[in-house]
CSV table of C-alpha atoms in Angstrom, one decimal:
chain,number,residue,atom,x,y,z
A,1,UNK,CA,-22.1,26.5,23.4
A,2,UNK,CA,-23.8,25.5,26.7
A,3,UNK,CA,-21.8,22.9,28.7
A,4,UNK,CA,-18.6,23.3,26.8
A,5,UNK,CA,-15.5,23.2,29.0
A,6,UNK,CA,-13.8,26.1,27.3
A,7,UNK,CA,-15.4,29.3,25.9
A,8,UNK,CA,-15.9,31.1,23.6
A,9,UNK,CA,-16.4,28.0,21.4
A,10,UNK,CA,-17.7,27.5,17.9
A,11,UNK,CA,-18.1,24.6,15.6
A,12,UNK,CA,-17.3,24.4,11.9
A,13,UNK,CA,-19.2,21.8,9.9
A,14,UNK,CA,-18.2,20.5,6.5
A,15,UNK,CA,-19.8,17.9,4.1
A,16,UNK,CA,-17.9,15.1,2.4
A,17,UNK,CA,-16.9,17.5,-0.5
A,18,UNK,CA,-15.5,20.1,1.9
A,19,UNK,CA,-18.4,22.5,1.5
A,20,UNK,CA,-18.7,24.6,4.7
A,21,UNK,CA,-21.8,25.4,6.7
A,22,UNK,CA,-21.6,29.1,5.9
A,23,UNK,CA,-23.7,30.2,8.9
A,24,UNK,CA,-21.3,28.5,11.3
A,25,UNK,CA,-18.2,29.7,9.5
A,26,UNK,CA,-19.4,33.4,9.4
A,27,UNK,CA,-20.4,33.1,13.1
A,28,UNK,CA,-16.9,32.1,14.0
A,29,UNK,CA,-15.4,35.0,12.0
A,30,UNK,CA,-17.7,37.6,13.5
A,31,UNK,CA,-17.2,36.1,17.0
A,32,UNK,CA,-13.5,36.1,16.8
A,33,UNK,CA,-13.4,39.8,15.7
A,34,UNK,CA,-16.0,41.0,18.2
A,35,UNK,CA,-14.4,39.2,21.1
A,36,UNK,CA,-11.0,40.7,20.2
A,37,UNK,CA,-9.4,37.2,20.3
A,38,UNK,CA,-5.6,37.0,20.1
A,39,UNK,CA,-5.5,33.3,19.6
A,40,UNK,CA,-7.8,30.5,18.4
A,41,UNK,CA,-7.3,26.7,18.7
A,42,UNK,CA,-9.0,24.7,16.0
A,43,UNK,CA,-9.2,21.0,16.6
A,44,UNK,CA,-10.4,18.3,14.1
A,45,UNK,CA,-11.6,14.9,15.3
A,46,UNK,CA,-10.6,11.6,13.6
A,47,UNK,CA,-13.0,8.7,13.2
A,48,UNK,CA,-16.2,9.4,14.9
A,49,UNK,CA,-19.9,8.6,14.6
A,50,UNK,CA,-21.9,11.8,15.2
A,51,UNK,CA,-21.8,15.5,16.2
A,52,UNK,CA,-22.6,14.8,20.0
A,53,UNK,CA,-19.7,12.4,20.3
A,54,UNK,CA,-17.4,14.9,18.5
A,55,UNK,CA,-18.6,17.8,20.8
A,56,UNK,CA,-18.0,15.6,23.9
A,57,UNK,CA,-14.5,14.9,22.7
A,58,UNK,CA,-13.8,18.6,22.2
A,59,UNK,CA,-15.2,19.5,25.6
A,60,UNK,CA,-13.0,16.9,27.3
A,61,UNK,CA,-9.9,17.8,25.2
A,62,UNK,CA,-10.3,21.5,25.8
A,63,UNK,CA,-10.9,21.2,29.6
A,64,UNK,CA,-7.3,21.9,30.6
A,65,UNK,CA,-6.9,24.9,28.3
A,66,UNK,CA,-8.6,27.7,30.4
A,67,UNK,CA,-6.4,27.0,33.4
A,68,UNK,CA,-3.2,26.9,31.2
A,69,UNK,CA,-4.1,30.0,29.3
A,70,UNK,CA,-4.6,31.9,32.6
A,71,UNK,CA,-0.8,31.7,33.0
A,72,UNK,CA,-0.4,33.8,29.8
A,73,UNK,CA,-1.2,37.5,30.4
A,74,UNK,CA,-2.8,39.3,27.5
A,75,UNK,CA,-4.0,36.2,25.7
A,76,UNK,CA,-7.7,36.1,24.8
A,77,UNK,CA,-8.2,32.5,23.6
A,78,UNK,CA,-11.1,31.1,21.6
A,79,UNK,CA,-11.8,27.5,20.6
A,80,UNK,CA,-13.3,25.7,17.6
A,81,UNK,CA,-14.2,22.1,16.7
A,82,UNK,CA,-14.3,20.8,13.2
A,83,UNK,CA,-17.3,18.5,12.4
A,84,UNK,CA,-16.9,16.4,9.3
A,85,UNK,CA,-18.5,13.2,8.1
A,86,UNK,CA,-16.5,10.3,9.4
A,87,UNK,CA,-17.3,7.1,11.3
A,88,UNK,CA,-16.0,4.9,14.0
A,89,UNK,CA,-16.9,1.2,14.1
A,90,UNK,CA,-19.3,0.9,17.1
A,91,UNK,CA,-17.8,-1.2,19.8
A,92,UNK,CA,-14.3,0.2,19.6
A,93,UNK,CA,-13.0,1.3,23.0
A,94,UNK,CA,-12.3,5.0,23.4
A,95,UNK,CA,-10.5,5.8,26.7
A,96,UNK,CA,-12.5,8.1,29.1
A,97,UNK,CA,-15.7,7.6,27.2
A,98,UNK,CA,-17.5,4.8,29.2
A,99,UNK,CA,-20.6,4.9,26.9
A,100,UNK,CA,-18.3,3.9,24.0
A,101,UNK,CA,-16.9,0.9,25.8
A,102,UNK,CA,-17.1,-2.3,23.7
A,103,UNK,CA,-19.7,-4.9,24.4
A,104,UNK,CA,-18.8,-8.6,24.5
A,105,UNK,CA,-18.7,-9.8,20.9
A,106,UNK,CA,-21.7,-11.9,19.9
A,107,UNK,CA,-21.1,-15.5,18.8
A,108,UNK,CA,-20.7,-15.6,15.9
A,109,UNK,CA,-19.7,-12.0,15.4
A,110,UNK,CA,-22.1,-10.0,13.1
A,111,UNK,CA,-22.4,-6.5,11.7
A,112,UNK,CA,-24.7,-5.1,14.4
A,113,UNK,CA,-27.4,-2.6,13.6
A,114,UNK,CA,-25.4,0.5,14.7
A,115,UNK,CA,-22.5,-0.5,12.4
A,116,UNK,CA,-24.8,-1.2,9.4
A,117,UNK,CA,-26.5,2.2,9.8
A,118,UNK,CA,-23.2,4.1,10.1
A,119,UNK,CA,-21.8,2.4,7.0
A,120,UNK,CA,-25.0,3.1,5.0
A,121,UNK,CA,-25.0,6.8,6.1
A,122,UNK,CA,-21.3,7.6,5.9
A,123,UNK,CA,-19.6,5.6,3.2
A,124,UNK,CA,-22.3,5.7,1.6
A,125,UNK,CA,-23.5,2.2,0.9
A,126,UNK,CA,-26.8,1.0,-0.5
A,127,UNK,CA,-28.9,-0.6,2.2
A,128,UNK,CA,-29.5,-3.8,0.2
A,129,UNK,CA,-25.7,-4.2,-0.2
A,130,UNK,CA,-25.2,-3.7,3.6
A,131,UNK,CA,-27.9,-6.2,4.4
A,132,UNK,CA,-26.2,-8.8,2.2
A,133,UNK,CA,-22.9,-8.1,3.8
A,134,UNK,CA,-24.4,-8.5,7.2
A,135,UNK,CA,-26.1,-11.8,6.1
A,136,UNK,CA,-22.8,-13.2,4.8
A,137,UNK,CA,-20.9,-12.1,8.0
A,138,UNK,CA,-23.4,-13.8,10.2
A,139,UNK,CA,-23.5,-17.0,8.1
A,140,UNK,CA,-19.7,-17.4,7.9
A,141,UNK,CA,-20.2,-20.1,5.3
A,142,UNK,CA,-17.6,-22.7,4.7
A,143,UNK,CA,-18.2,-22.2,1.0
A,144,UNK,CA,-15.3,-20.1,-0.3
A,145,UNK,CA,-17.6,-18.6,-2.9
A,146,UNK,CA,-19.4,-16.7,-0.1
A,147,UNK,CA,-16.1,-15.2,1.1
A,148,UNK,CA,-15.3,-14.1,-2.4
A,149,UNK,CA,-18.8,-12.5,-2.6
A,150,UNK,CA,-18.3,-10.6,0.7
A,151,UNK,CA,-14.9,-9.2,-0.4
A,152,UNK,CA,-16.3,-8.3,-3.9
A,153,UNK,CA,-19.1,-6.3,-2.3
A,154,UNK,CA,-16.7,-4.5,0.0
A,155,UNK,CA,-14.5,-3.6,-3.0
A,156,UNK,CA,-17.5,-2.1,-4.6
A,157,UNK,CA,-17.7,0.5,-1.8
A,158,UNK,CA,-14.3,2.1,-2.7
A,159,UNK,CA,-14.7,5.8,-3.3
A,160,UNK,CA,-13.7,7.4,-6.7
A,161,UNK,CA,-10.6,9.5,-6.6
A,162,UNK,CA,-11.4,13.2,-5.8
A,163,UNK,CA,-11.3,15.5,-8.8
A,164,UNK,CA,-8.5,18.0,-8.8
A,165,UNK,CA,-6.6,16.6,-5.8
A,166,UNK,CA,-3.4,14.7,-5.9
A,167,UNK,CA,-4.1,11.0,-5.4
A,168,UNK,CA,-0.7,10.1,-4.1
A,169,UNK,CA,0.1,10.3,-0.4
A,170,UNK,CA,3.7,9.2,-0.5
A,171,UNK,CA,2.8,6.3,-2.7
A,172,UNK,CA,0.3,4.7,-0.3
A,173,UNK,CA,-2.9,6.7,-0.6
A,174,UNK,CA,-4.9,4.2,-2.6
A,175,UNK,CA,-7.1,1.2,-2.0
A,176,UNK,CA,-5.4,-1.3,-4.3
A,177,UNK,CA,-4.7,-3.6,-1.3
A,178,UNK,CA,-8.5,-4.1,-1.1
A,179,UNK,CA,-9.3,-3.8,-4.8
A,180,UNK,CA,-6.8,-6.3,-6.3
A,181,UNK,CA,-5.3,-9.6,-5.5
A,182,UNK,CA,-6.6,-12.8,-4.2
A,183,UNK,CA,-9.4,-12.4,-1.7
A,184,UNK,CA,-8.3,-15.3,0.5
A,185,UNK,CA,-4.8,-13.9,0.7
A,186,UNK,CA,-6.0,-10.5,1.7
A,187,UNK,CA,-8.3,-11.9,4.4
A,188,UNK,CA,-5.6,-14.2,5.7
A,189,UNK,CA,-3.1,-11.3,6.0
A,190,UNK,CA,-5.5,-9.2,8.1
A,191,UNK,CA,-6.5,-12.2,10.2
A,192,UNK,CA,-2.8,-12.9,10.9
A,193,UNK,CA,-2.3,-9.3,12.0
A,194,UNK,CA,-5.3,-9.4,14.3
A,195,UNK,CA,-4.2,-12.7,15.8
A,196,UNK,CA,-0.8,-11.4,16.5
A,197,UNK,CA,-2.3,-8.4,18.3
A,198,UNK,CA,-4.7,-10.6,20.3
A,199,UNK,CA,-7.6,-9.0,18.6
A,200,UNK,CA,-9.0,-11.9,16.6
A,201,UNK,CA,-12.4,-12.8,18.3
A,202,UNK,CA,-12.5,-16.4,19.6
A,203,UNK,CA,-15.4,-17.2,17.2
A,204,UNK,CA,-12.8,-16.9,14.3
A,205,UNK,CA,-10.3,-19.3,15.9
A,206,UNK,CA,-11.8,-22.4,14.4
A,207,UNK,CA,-11.1,-23.8,10.9
A,208,UNK,CA,-9.3,-22.1,8.1
A,209,UNK,CA,-12.4,-20.4,6.7
A,210,UNK,CA,-13.6,-19.3,10.1
A,211,UNK,CA,-10.3,-17.4,10.5
A,212,UNK,CA,-10.6,-15.9,7.0
A,213,UNK,CA,-14.0,-14.4,8.0
A,214,UNK,CA,-12.3,-12.6,10.8
A,215,UNK,CA,-9.9,-11.1,8.2
A,216,UNK,CA,-12.9,-10.3,5.9
A,217,UNK,CA,-14.6,-8.2,8.5
A,218,UNK,CA,-11.3,-6.3,8.9
A,219,UNK,CA,-11.2,-5.7,5.1
A,220,UNK,CA,-14.6,-3.9,5.6
A,221,UNK,CA,-13.3,-1.9,8.5
A,222,UNK,CA,-10.2,-0.9,6.5
A,223,UNK,CA,-12.4,0.1,3.5
A,224,UNK,CA,-14.3,2.5,5.8
A,225,UNK,CA,-11.1,3.9,7.2
A,226,UNK,CA,-9.6,4.4,3.7
A,227,UNK,CA,-12.8,6.3,2.7
A,228,UNK,CA,-12.4,8.5,5.8
A,229,UNK,CA,-8.7,9.1,5.1
A,230,UNK,CA,-9.4,10.2,1.5
A,231,UNK,CA,-12.3,12.4,2.7
A,232,UNK,CA,-10.1,14.0,5.4
A,233,UNK,CA,-7.8,15.3,2.7
A,234,UNK,CA,-10.7,16.7,0.7
A,235,UNK,CA,-12.3,18.5,3.7
A,236,UNK,CA,-8.9,19.9,4.7
A,237,UNK,CA,-8.0,21.3,1.3
A,238,UNK,CA,-11.4,22.3,0.0
A,239,UNK,CA,-13.1,23.2,3.4
A,240,UNK,CA,-10.9,24.1,6.4
A,241,UNK,CA,-8.1,25.8,4.4
A,242,UNK,CA,-10.4,28.3,2.6
A,243,UNK,CA,-12.3,28.9,5.9
A,244,UNK,CA,-9.0,29.8,7.6
A,245,UNK,CA,-8.1,32.1,4.7
A,246,UNK,CA,-11.4,34.0,5.2
A,247,UNK,CA,-10.8,34.2,8.9
A,248,UNK,CA,-7.3,35.6,8.4
A,249,UNK,CA,-8.7,38.4,6.1
A,250,UNK,CA,-11.2,39.5,8.8
A,251,UNK,CA,-9.4,38.9,12.0
A,252,UNK,CA,-6.0,40.4,11.3
A,253,UNK,CA,-3.4,39.6,13.9
A,254,UNK,CA,-5.3,36.5,15.2
A,255,UNK,CA,-3.0,33.6,15.7
A,256,UNK,CA,-4.5,30.2,14.8
A,257,UNK,CA,-3.3,27.0,16.4
A,258,UNK,CA,-4.4,23.9,14.4
A,259,UNK,CA,-4.6,20.4,16.0
A,260,UNK,CA,-6.0,17.2,14.7
A,261,UNK,CA,-6.4,13.6,15.8
A,262,UNK,CA,-5.9,10.5,13.6
A,263,UNK,CA,-7.6,11.4,10.2
A,264,UNK,CA,-8.2,14.8,11.7
A,265,UNK,CA,-4.5,15.3,11.7
A,266,UNK,CA,-4.5,14.6,8.0
A,267,UNK,CA,-7.4,17.0,7.6
A,268,UNK,CA,-5.5,19.9,9.2
A,269,UNK,CA,-2.4,19.1,7.3
A,270,UNK,CA,-4.1,19.2,4.0
A,271,UNK,CA,-5.6,22.5,4.9
A,272,UNK,CA,-2.1,23.9,4.4
A,273,UNK,CA,-2.5,23.3,0.7
A,274,UNK,CA,-5.1,26.1,0.6
A,275,UNK,CA,-3.1,28.7,2.5
A,276,UNK,CA,-0.6,31.1,1.0
A,277,UNK,CA,3.2,30.6,1.2
A,278,UNK,CA,3.6,33.7,3.4
A,279,UNK,CA,1.4,35.8,5.5
A,280,UNK,CA,-0.3,32.8,7.2
A,281,UNK,CA,-1.6,33.3,10.8
A,282,UNK,CA,-0.8,29.8,11.8
A,283,UNK,CA,1.1,29.8,15.1
A,284,UNK,CA,1.6,26.1,15.1
A,285,UNK,CA,0.1,22.8,13.9
A,286,UNK,CA,0.0,19.7,16.2
A,287,UNK,CA,-0.8,16.3,14.9
A,288,UNK,CA,-2.0,13.7,17.5
A,289,UNK,CA,-1.6,10.1,16.4
A,290,UNK,CA,-1.8,11.2,12.8
A,291,UNK,CA,-3.2,8.5,10.4
A,292,UNK,CA,-1.3,9.2,7.3
A,293,UNK,CA,2.2,8.6,5.8
A,294,UNK,CA,5.2,9.5,7.9
A,295,UNK,CA,6.8,10.6,4.5
A,296,UNK,CA,3.9,13.1,3.7
A,297,UNK,CA,6.1,16.2,4.2
A,298,UNK,CA,9.3,14.8,2.6
A,299,UNK,CA,10.8,16.4,-0.5
A,300,UNK,CA,12.4,13.1,-1.5
A,301,UNK,CA,11.0,9.7,-0.7
A,302,UNK,CA,13.7,7.3,0.4
A,303,UNK,CA,12.3,4.6,-1.9
A,304,UNK,CA,11.8,6.9,-4.8
A,305,UNK,CA,14.1,9.9,-4.7
A,306,UNK,CA,12.5,11.5,-7.8
A,307,UNK,CA,9.2,12.1,-5.9
A,308,UNK,CA,8.1,13.9,-2.7
A,309,UNK,CA,5.3,13.3,-0.3
A,310,UNK,CA,1.8,14.7,-0.8
A,311,UNK,CA,2.5,17.7,1.5
A,312,UNK,CA,6.1,18.3,0.4
A,313,UNK,CA,7.5,21.4,2.1
A,314,UNK,CA,4.1,22.7,3.3
A,315,UNK,CA,5.3,22.9,6.9
A,316,UNK,CA,7.0,26.1,5.8
A,317,UNK,CA,3.6,27.8,5.6
A,318,UNK,CA,3.5,27.7,9.4
A,319,UNK,CA,5.0,30.5,11.5
A,320,UNK,CA,5.6,28.0,14.3
A,321,UNK,CA,6.6,24.3,14.3
A,322,UNK,CA,4.8,21.3,12.9
A,323,UNK,CA,4.6,18.9,15.8
A,324,UNK,CA,3.8,15.2,15.3
A,325,UNK,CA,3.0,13.4,18.6
A,326,UNK,CA,3.4,9.7,18.3
A,327,UNK,CA,3.1,6.6,20.5
A,328,UNK,CA,4.4,3.0,20.3
A,329,UNK,CA,1.2,1.9,22.0
A,330,UNK,CA,-0.9,2.9,19.0
A,331,UNK,CA,-1.5,-0.6,17.5
A,332,UNK,CA,-4.0,0.8,14.9
A,333,UNK,CA,-1.2,2.8,13.3
A,334,UNK,CA,1.6,0.4,14.3
A,335,UNK,CA,0.2,-2.8,12.8
A,336,UNK,CA,-3.0,-2.4,10.8
A,337,UNK,CA,-2.3,0.9,9.0
A,338,UNK,CA,1.1,-0.2,7.6
A,339,UNK,CA,-0.1,-3.6,6.8
A,340,UNK,CA,-2.9,-2.2,4.6
A,341,UNK,CA,-0.6,0.2,2.9
A,342,UNK,CA,2.1,-2.4,2.4
A,343,UNK,CA,-0.4,-4.8,0.8
A,344,UNK,CA,-1.1,-2.2,-1.9
A,345,UNK,CA,2.3,-3.0,-3.3
A,346,UNK,CA,2.2,-6.7,-2.6
A,347,UNK,CA,5.2,-6.8,-0.3
A,348,UNK,CA,5.7,-9.9,1.8
A,349,UNK,CA,5.3,-10.3,5.5
A,350,UNK,CA,4.2,-8.0,8.3
A,351,UNK,CA,7.2,-7.8,10.5
A,352,UNK,CA,9.2,-4.6,11.0
A,353,UNK,CA,6.5,-2.4,9.6
A,354,UNK,CA,6.9,0.4,12.1
A,355,UNK,CA,10.3,1.3,10.7
A,356,UNK,CA,9.5,0.7,7.0
A,357,UNK,CA,8.1,2.3,3.9
A,358,UNK,CA,4.5,2.2,5.1
A,359,UNK,CA,4.6,3.7,8.5
A,360,UNK,CA,2.1,6.3,9.9
A,361,UNK,CA,3.2,9.7,11.4
A,362,UNK,CA,1.3,8.9,14.6
A,363,UNK,CA,3.3,5.8,15.2
A,364,UNK,CA,6.9,6.9,14.6
A,365,UNK,CA,6.8,10.6,13.7
A,366,UNK,CA,7.9,12.6,10.7
A,367,UNK,CA,10.4,10.9,8.4
A,368,UNK,CA,12.8,12.1,5.6
A,369,UNK,CA,12.5,15.8,6.4
A,370,UNK,CA,15.7,17.6,7.2
A,371,UNK,CA,16.1,19.2,9.6
A,372,UNK,CA,13.5,17.5,11.8
A,373,UNK,CA,14.0,17.2,15.6
A,374,UNK,CA,13.0,14.1,17.6
A,375,UNK,CA,12.4,14.6,21.3
A,376,UNK,CA,10.4,13.1,24.2
A,377,UNK,CA,7.2,14.6,25.6
A,378,UNK,CA,9.1,15.6,28.7
A,379,UNK,CA,11.7,17.4,26.7
A,380,UNK,CA,8.9,19.2,24.7
A,381,UNK,CA,7.3,20.4,27.9
A,382,UNK,CA,10.6,21.6,29.4
A,383,UNK,CA,11.9,23.9,26.7
A,384,UNK,CA,13.2,21.7,23.9
A,385,UNK,CA,10.4,22.3,21.5
A,386,UNK,CA,11.7,24.1,18.4
A,387,UNK,CA,10.1,27.3,17.3
A,388,UNK,CA,9.9,26.3,13.7
A,389,UNK,CA,10.3,23.3,11.3
A,390,UNK,CA,9.2,19.7,11.9
A,391,UNK,CA,9.5,18.0,15.3
A,392,UNK,CA,8.4,14.5,16.3
A,393,UNK,CA,7.4,14.1,20.0
A,394,UNK,CA,7.3,10.7,21.5
A,395,UNK,CA,4.2,10.8,23.6
A,396,UNK,CA,4.2,7.1,24.6
A,397,UNK,CA,4.5,8.1,28.3
A,398,UNK,CA,0.9,9.4,28.3
A,399,UNK,CA,-0.7,8.0,25.1
A,400,UNK,CA,-0.7,4.5,26.5
A,401,UNK,CA,-4.2,3.2,27.3
A,402,UNK,CA,-6.5,1.1,25.1
A,403,UNK,CA,-7.2,-2.4,24.0
A,404,UNK,CA,-7.0,-4.2,20.7
A,405,UNK,CA,-7.3,-3.6,17.8
A,406,UNK,CA,-6.6,0.1,18.1
A,407,UNK,CA,-4.5,0.2,21.3
A,408,UNK,CA,-3.8,3.7,22.6
A,409,UNK,CA,-4.9,5.4,19.3
A,410,UNK,CA,-7.7,7.4,20.9
A,411,UNK,CA,-6.0,8.1,24.3
A,412,UNK,CA,-5.4,11.8,23.6
A,413,UNK,CA,-7.2,13.7,26.3
A,414,UNK,CA,-4.3,14.7,28.5
A,415,UNK,CA,-3.1,18.1,29.9
A,416,UNK,CA,0.4,17.3,28.6
A,417,UNK,CA,-0.9,17.3,25.0
A,418,UNK,CA,-2.8,20.5,25.6
A,419,UNK,CA,0.5,22.1,26.8
A,420,UNK,CA,2.3,20.9,23.7
A,421,UNK,CA,-0.2,22.8,21.5
A,422,UNK,CA,0.2,25.9,23.6
A,423,UNK,CA,4.0,25.7,23.6
A,424,UNK,CA,4.1,25.1,19.9
A,425,UNK,CA,2.0,28.3,19.3
A,426,UNK,CA,4.2,30.2,21.9
A,427,UNK,CA,1.1,30.9,23.9
A,428,UNK,CA,3.0,29.5,26.9
A,429,UNK,CA,6.7,30.2,27.3
A,430,UNK,CA,9.2,27.5,27.0
A,431,UNK,CA,9.8,25.4,30.1
A,432,UNK,CA,7.5,23.7,32.7
């Protein structure tokens, strides 16, 4: 692809049901064979608005790889980017992408045209429903009936459970925190979380109902993220996993290194469900700020020992390690993600979430898997990265930039993280 920082490069496109663009998939398979590749990195984006933005992310993320791979004699590396239908709320800051810098929020805040169009296209949502949501959000009526109407319309956007896939993701992969309970209480909980993070816009700092409207807009954001989270699992299991199996049949001996950011980390993890227990060509899997349960790979849940996580034991299908990079500066996963998950079981309070039942793998690493190493990024880059099993790498030293509400969630374009992927796949030898 012209202008890509690392070549050869291919893209793999999947629809919301996991169906692959067969032309792209077959081109990758033929290209990997004809080029005599020894290794292939496959990266999956998280929330995102369109293909150009995803491709720009891949180009920036892959930029350090050619120089690093040059240190590994005999390695012929290829690169691939997964394109899947997800969305990012316009206006959220993404480090190193100036065009995505947030604009000053209007007063009062509204659902702008770009956000409405993305929701209609991606969720999907009927345009008439989105127009009504935008009208209610702009009005911010003092009438509680209008708030109830807004929340009710948002609840109507919840996706149906995917057929044939396990619904449970360590007990928190559902939208009941949005679909049940008192609308005012739900909105107040989100408003309080945003206020604590310094992310509640000034226009919502007036009376009680003004504050609740700030929480109501976060309910809509969370519904879109829930939809993307569920979709990522479907695309991984029904799309990427089978594509990798076909690739392994044709390109024997090729080592594949999977990486994913945010919901893309969930996507590549669920791809493991479609791979065989042995004979896999996966050299390593690296999760960057993964937006799914830190108990996903557990055989026994600490709060329900008769059950395991949604991906119980699947890390054993990798020839190398499963690496989860996490950062304490990721407020999207440190506050909003566990709050939403916790509310699905009607627990009280929002304090101490980062160490509790509802945490995300991208905020505090892999939990309840034994053995599972926990090391710093510096240690990972200087020889301490295990050659197999699960390992949580504290990447807070580099994944540190970003403002509210997401914090450093998207601060992933660093050479150090590229090196983690290559060390995990044993492309680069242990050590600096």
